[in-house]
Coordinates of C-alpha atoms in Angstrom, one line a residue:
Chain A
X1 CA 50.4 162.1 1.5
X2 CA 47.0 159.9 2.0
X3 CA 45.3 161.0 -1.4
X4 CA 41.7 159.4 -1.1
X5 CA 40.9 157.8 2.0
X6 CA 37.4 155.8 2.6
X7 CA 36.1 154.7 5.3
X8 CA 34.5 151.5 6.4
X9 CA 36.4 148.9 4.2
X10 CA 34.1 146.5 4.6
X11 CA 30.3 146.6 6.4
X12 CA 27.5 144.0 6.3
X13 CA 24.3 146.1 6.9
X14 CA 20.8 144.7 7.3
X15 CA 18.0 145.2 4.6
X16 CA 16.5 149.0 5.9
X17 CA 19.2 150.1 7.9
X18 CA 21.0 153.3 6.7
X19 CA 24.5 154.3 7.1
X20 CA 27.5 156.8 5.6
X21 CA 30.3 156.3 3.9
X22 CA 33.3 158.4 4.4
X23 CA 35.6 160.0 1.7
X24 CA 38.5 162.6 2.5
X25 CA 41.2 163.8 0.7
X26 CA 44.1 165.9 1.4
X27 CA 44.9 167.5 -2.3
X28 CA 42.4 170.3 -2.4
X29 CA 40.7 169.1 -5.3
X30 CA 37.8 170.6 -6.3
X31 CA 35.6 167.9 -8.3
X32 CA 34.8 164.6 -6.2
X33 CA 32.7 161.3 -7.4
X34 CA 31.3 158.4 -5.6
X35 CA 30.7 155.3 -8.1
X36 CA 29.6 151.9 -7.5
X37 CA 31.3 148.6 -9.3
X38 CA 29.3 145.2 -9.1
X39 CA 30.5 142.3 -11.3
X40 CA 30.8 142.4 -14.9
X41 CA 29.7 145.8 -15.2
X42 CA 31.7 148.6 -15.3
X43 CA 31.9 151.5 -13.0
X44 CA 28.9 153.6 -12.5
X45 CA 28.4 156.9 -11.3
X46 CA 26.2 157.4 -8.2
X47 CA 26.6 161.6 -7.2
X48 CA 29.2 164.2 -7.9
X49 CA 30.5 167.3 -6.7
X50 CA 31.9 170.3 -8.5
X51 CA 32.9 171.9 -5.5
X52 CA 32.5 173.0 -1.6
X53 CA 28.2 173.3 -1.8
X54 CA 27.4 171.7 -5.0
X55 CA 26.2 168.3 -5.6
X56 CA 24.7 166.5 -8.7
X57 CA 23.5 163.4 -9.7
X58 CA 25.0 160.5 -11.9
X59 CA 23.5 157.8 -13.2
X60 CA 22.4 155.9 -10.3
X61 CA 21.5 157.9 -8.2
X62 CA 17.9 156.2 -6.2
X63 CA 18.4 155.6 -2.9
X64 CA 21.8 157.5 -2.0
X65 CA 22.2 161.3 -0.8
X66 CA 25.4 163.1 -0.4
X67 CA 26.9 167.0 0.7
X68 CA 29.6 168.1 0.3
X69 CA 30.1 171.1 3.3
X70 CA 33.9 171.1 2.8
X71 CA 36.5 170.7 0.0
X72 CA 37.8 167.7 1.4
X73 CA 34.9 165.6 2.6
X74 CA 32.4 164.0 0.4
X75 CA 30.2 161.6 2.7
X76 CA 27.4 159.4 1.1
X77 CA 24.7 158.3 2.9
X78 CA 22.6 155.1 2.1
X79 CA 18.5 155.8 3.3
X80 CA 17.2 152.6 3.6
X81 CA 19.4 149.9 2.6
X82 CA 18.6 147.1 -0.1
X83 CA 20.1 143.6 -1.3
X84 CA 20.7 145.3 -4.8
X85 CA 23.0 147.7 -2.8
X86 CA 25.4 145.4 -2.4
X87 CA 28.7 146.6 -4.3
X88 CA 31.7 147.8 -3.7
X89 CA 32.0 151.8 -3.6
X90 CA 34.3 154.0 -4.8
X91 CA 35.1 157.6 -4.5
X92 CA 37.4 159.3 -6.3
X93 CA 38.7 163.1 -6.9
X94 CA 40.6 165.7 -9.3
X95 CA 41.6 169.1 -9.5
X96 CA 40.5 169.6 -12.7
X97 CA 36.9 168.5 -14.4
X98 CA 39.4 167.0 -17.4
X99 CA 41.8 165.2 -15.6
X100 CA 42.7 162.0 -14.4
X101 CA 41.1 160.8 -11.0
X102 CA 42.5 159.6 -8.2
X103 CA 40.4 156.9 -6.4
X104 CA 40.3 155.2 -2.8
X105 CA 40.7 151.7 -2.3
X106 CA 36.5 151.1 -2.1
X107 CA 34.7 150.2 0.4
X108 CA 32.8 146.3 0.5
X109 CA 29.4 146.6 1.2
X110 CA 26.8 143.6 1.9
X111 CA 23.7 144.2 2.4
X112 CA 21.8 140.8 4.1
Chain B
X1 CA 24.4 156.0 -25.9
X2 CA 28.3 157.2 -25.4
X3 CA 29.5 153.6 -25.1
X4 CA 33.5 151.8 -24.3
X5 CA 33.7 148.2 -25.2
X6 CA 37.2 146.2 -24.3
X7 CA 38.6 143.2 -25.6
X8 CA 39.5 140.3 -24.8
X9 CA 37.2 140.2 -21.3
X10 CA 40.5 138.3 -19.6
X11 CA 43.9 137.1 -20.9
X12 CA 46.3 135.0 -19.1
X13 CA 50.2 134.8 -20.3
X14 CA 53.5 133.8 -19.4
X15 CA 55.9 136.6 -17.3
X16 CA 58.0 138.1 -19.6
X17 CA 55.5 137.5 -22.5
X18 CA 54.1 140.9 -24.4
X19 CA 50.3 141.5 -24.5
X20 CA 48.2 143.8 -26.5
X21 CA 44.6 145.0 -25.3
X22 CA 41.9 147.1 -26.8
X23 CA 39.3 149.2 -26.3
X24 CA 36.6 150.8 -29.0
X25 CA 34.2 153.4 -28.5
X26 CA 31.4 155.1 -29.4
X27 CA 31.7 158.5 -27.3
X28 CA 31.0 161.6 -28.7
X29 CA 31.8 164.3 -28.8
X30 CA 35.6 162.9 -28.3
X31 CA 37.9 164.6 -25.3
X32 CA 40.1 162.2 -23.8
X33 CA 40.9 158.3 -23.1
X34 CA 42.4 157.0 -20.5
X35 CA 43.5 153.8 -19.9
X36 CA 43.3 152.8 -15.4
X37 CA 44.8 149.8 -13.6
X38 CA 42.9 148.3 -10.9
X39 CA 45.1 145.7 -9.1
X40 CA 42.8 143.4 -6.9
X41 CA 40.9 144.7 -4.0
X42 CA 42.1 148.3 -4.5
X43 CA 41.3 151.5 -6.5
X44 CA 42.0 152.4 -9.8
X45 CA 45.4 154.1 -10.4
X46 CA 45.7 156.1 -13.5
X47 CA 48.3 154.8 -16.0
X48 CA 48.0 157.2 -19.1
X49 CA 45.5 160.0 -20.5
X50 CA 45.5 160.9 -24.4
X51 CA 43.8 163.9 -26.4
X52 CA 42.7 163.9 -29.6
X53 CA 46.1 164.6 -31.7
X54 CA 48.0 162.4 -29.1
X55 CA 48.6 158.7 -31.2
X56 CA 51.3 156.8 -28.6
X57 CA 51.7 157.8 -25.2
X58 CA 54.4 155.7 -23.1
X59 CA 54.6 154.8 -19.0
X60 CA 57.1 152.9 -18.5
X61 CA 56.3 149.5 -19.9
X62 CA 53.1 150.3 -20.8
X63 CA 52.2 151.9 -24.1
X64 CA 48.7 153.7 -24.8
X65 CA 47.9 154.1 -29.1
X66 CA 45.2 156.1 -30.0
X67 CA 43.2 156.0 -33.2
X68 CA 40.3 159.2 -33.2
X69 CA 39.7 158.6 -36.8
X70 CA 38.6 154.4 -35.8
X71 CA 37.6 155.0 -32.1
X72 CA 40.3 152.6 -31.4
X73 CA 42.8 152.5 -28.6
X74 CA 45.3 150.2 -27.5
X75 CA 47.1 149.2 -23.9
X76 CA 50.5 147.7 -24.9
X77 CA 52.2 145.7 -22.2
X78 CA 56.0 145.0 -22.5
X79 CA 58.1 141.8 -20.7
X80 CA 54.9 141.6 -18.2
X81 CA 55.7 141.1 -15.4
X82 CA 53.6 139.3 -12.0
X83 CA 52.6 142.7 -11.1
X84 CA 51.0 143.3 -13.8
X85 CA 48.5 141.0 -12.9
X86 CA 45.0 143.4 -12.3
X87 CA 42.2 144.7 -14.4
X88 CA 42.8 147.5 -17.0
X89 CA 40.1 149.4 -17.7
X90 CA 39.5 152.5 -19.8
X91 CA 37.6 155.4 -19.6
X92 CA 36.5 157.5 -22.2
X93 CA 35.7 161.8 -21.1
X94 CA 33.5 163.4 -23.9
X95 CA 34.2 167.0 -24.1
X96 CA 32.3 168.2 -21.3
X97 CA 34.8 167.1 -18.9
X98 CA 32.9 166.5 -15.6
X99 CA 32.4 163.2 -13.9
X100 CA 28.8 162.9 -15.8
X101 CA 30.7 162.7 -19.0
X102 CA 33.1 159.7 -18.5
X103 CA 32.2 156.2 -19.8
X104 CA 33.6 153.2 -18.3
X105 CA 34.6 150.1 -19.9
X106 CA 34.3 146.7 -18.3
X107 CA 38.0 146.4 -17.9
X108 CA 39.9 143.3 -19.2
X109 CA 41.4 141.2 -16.4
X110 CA 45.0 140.0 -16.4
X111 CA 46.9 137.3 -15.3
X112 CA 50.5 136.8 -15.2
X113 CA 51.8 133.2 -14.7
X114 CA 55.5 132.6 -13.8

């Protein structure tokens, strides 16, 4: 049973290149986040998906676009990348909207 | 602003020693806390979730308290042990539910020395 897998671990990008992060999991949950955590602040939350089709933003949204075509897949894609993107990313999923979440181990991104 | 302030920002203690931390907030309307440990370099890994009539909640060696009427919780750890080294952090849901309604604390960061 993977849970929530993510994909890089780690990538160094240069300022203006774009790339996707990948996020699967195998439980058939409906609801899926992607957050970002940077040092001494907590956990913030980038986009989110109810469901298969529907995406929404969170609170930090600039910058990132996702979709979410299937239940298990929830990419996020980084446009242009900047030096303030620099964070580690997580995503993380649950059946229900109320319920615990289960998150993947993040992936470390740099941004030169 | 819906808001989750935790206390102390780190704590270091001896294995075997108990340790107490906290977490106040200002979320409203109230649905659930939860209390997540994040052990270094990986994801956060739920350890309990309480409702509103819910005061103590036990997992394992870790007991969650819960006070609605203060806006106070509490992360109880018992005979700590070196795994328990890792950040705790906890998470506040007001009642819509949905990712957009969850506040994050900080998170309080651990150590266990043997």
């Amino acid at each position: 049973n993977a849970g929530v897998t993510q994909t890089p671990k780690f990538q160094v990008l240069k300022t203006g290149q774009s790339m996707t992060l990948q996020c699967a999991q195998d439980m058939n949950h409906e609801y899926m986040s992607w957050y970002r955590q940077d040092p001494g602040m907590g956990l913030r939350l980038i986009h989110y998906s109810v469901g298969a089709g529907i995406t929404d933003q969170g609170e930090v949204p600039n910058g990132y676009n996702v979709s979410r075509s299937t239940t298990e897949d929830f990419p996020l894609r980084l446009l242009s990348a900047a030096p303030s993107q620099t964070s580690v990313y997580f995503c993380a999923s649950s059946y229900f909207a109320d319920q615990p979440q289960h998150f993947g181990d993040g992936t470390r991104l740099s941004i030169l | 602003k819906n808001q989750v302030e935790q206390s102390p920002q780190s704590l270091i203690i001896l294995e075997g020693k108990n340790c107490t931390l906290q977490c106040n907030y200002t979320v409203s309307p109230f649905s659930n806390l939860r209390w997540y440990k994040q052990d270094t370099g990986r994801g956060p890994v739920s350890l309990t979730i309480m409702t509103f009539s819910e005061n103590t909640k036990s997992n394992g060696r870790y007991t969650a308290t819960l006070d609605a009427d203060t806006k106070q919780s509490s992360l109880h750890i018992t005979a700590s042990q070196l795994s328990d080294s890792a950040s705790y952090i906890c998470v506040v849901s007001d009642s819509g539910g949905g990712a957009d309604g969850l506040t994050f604390g900080k998170g309080t960061h651990l150590i266990i020395q043997p």
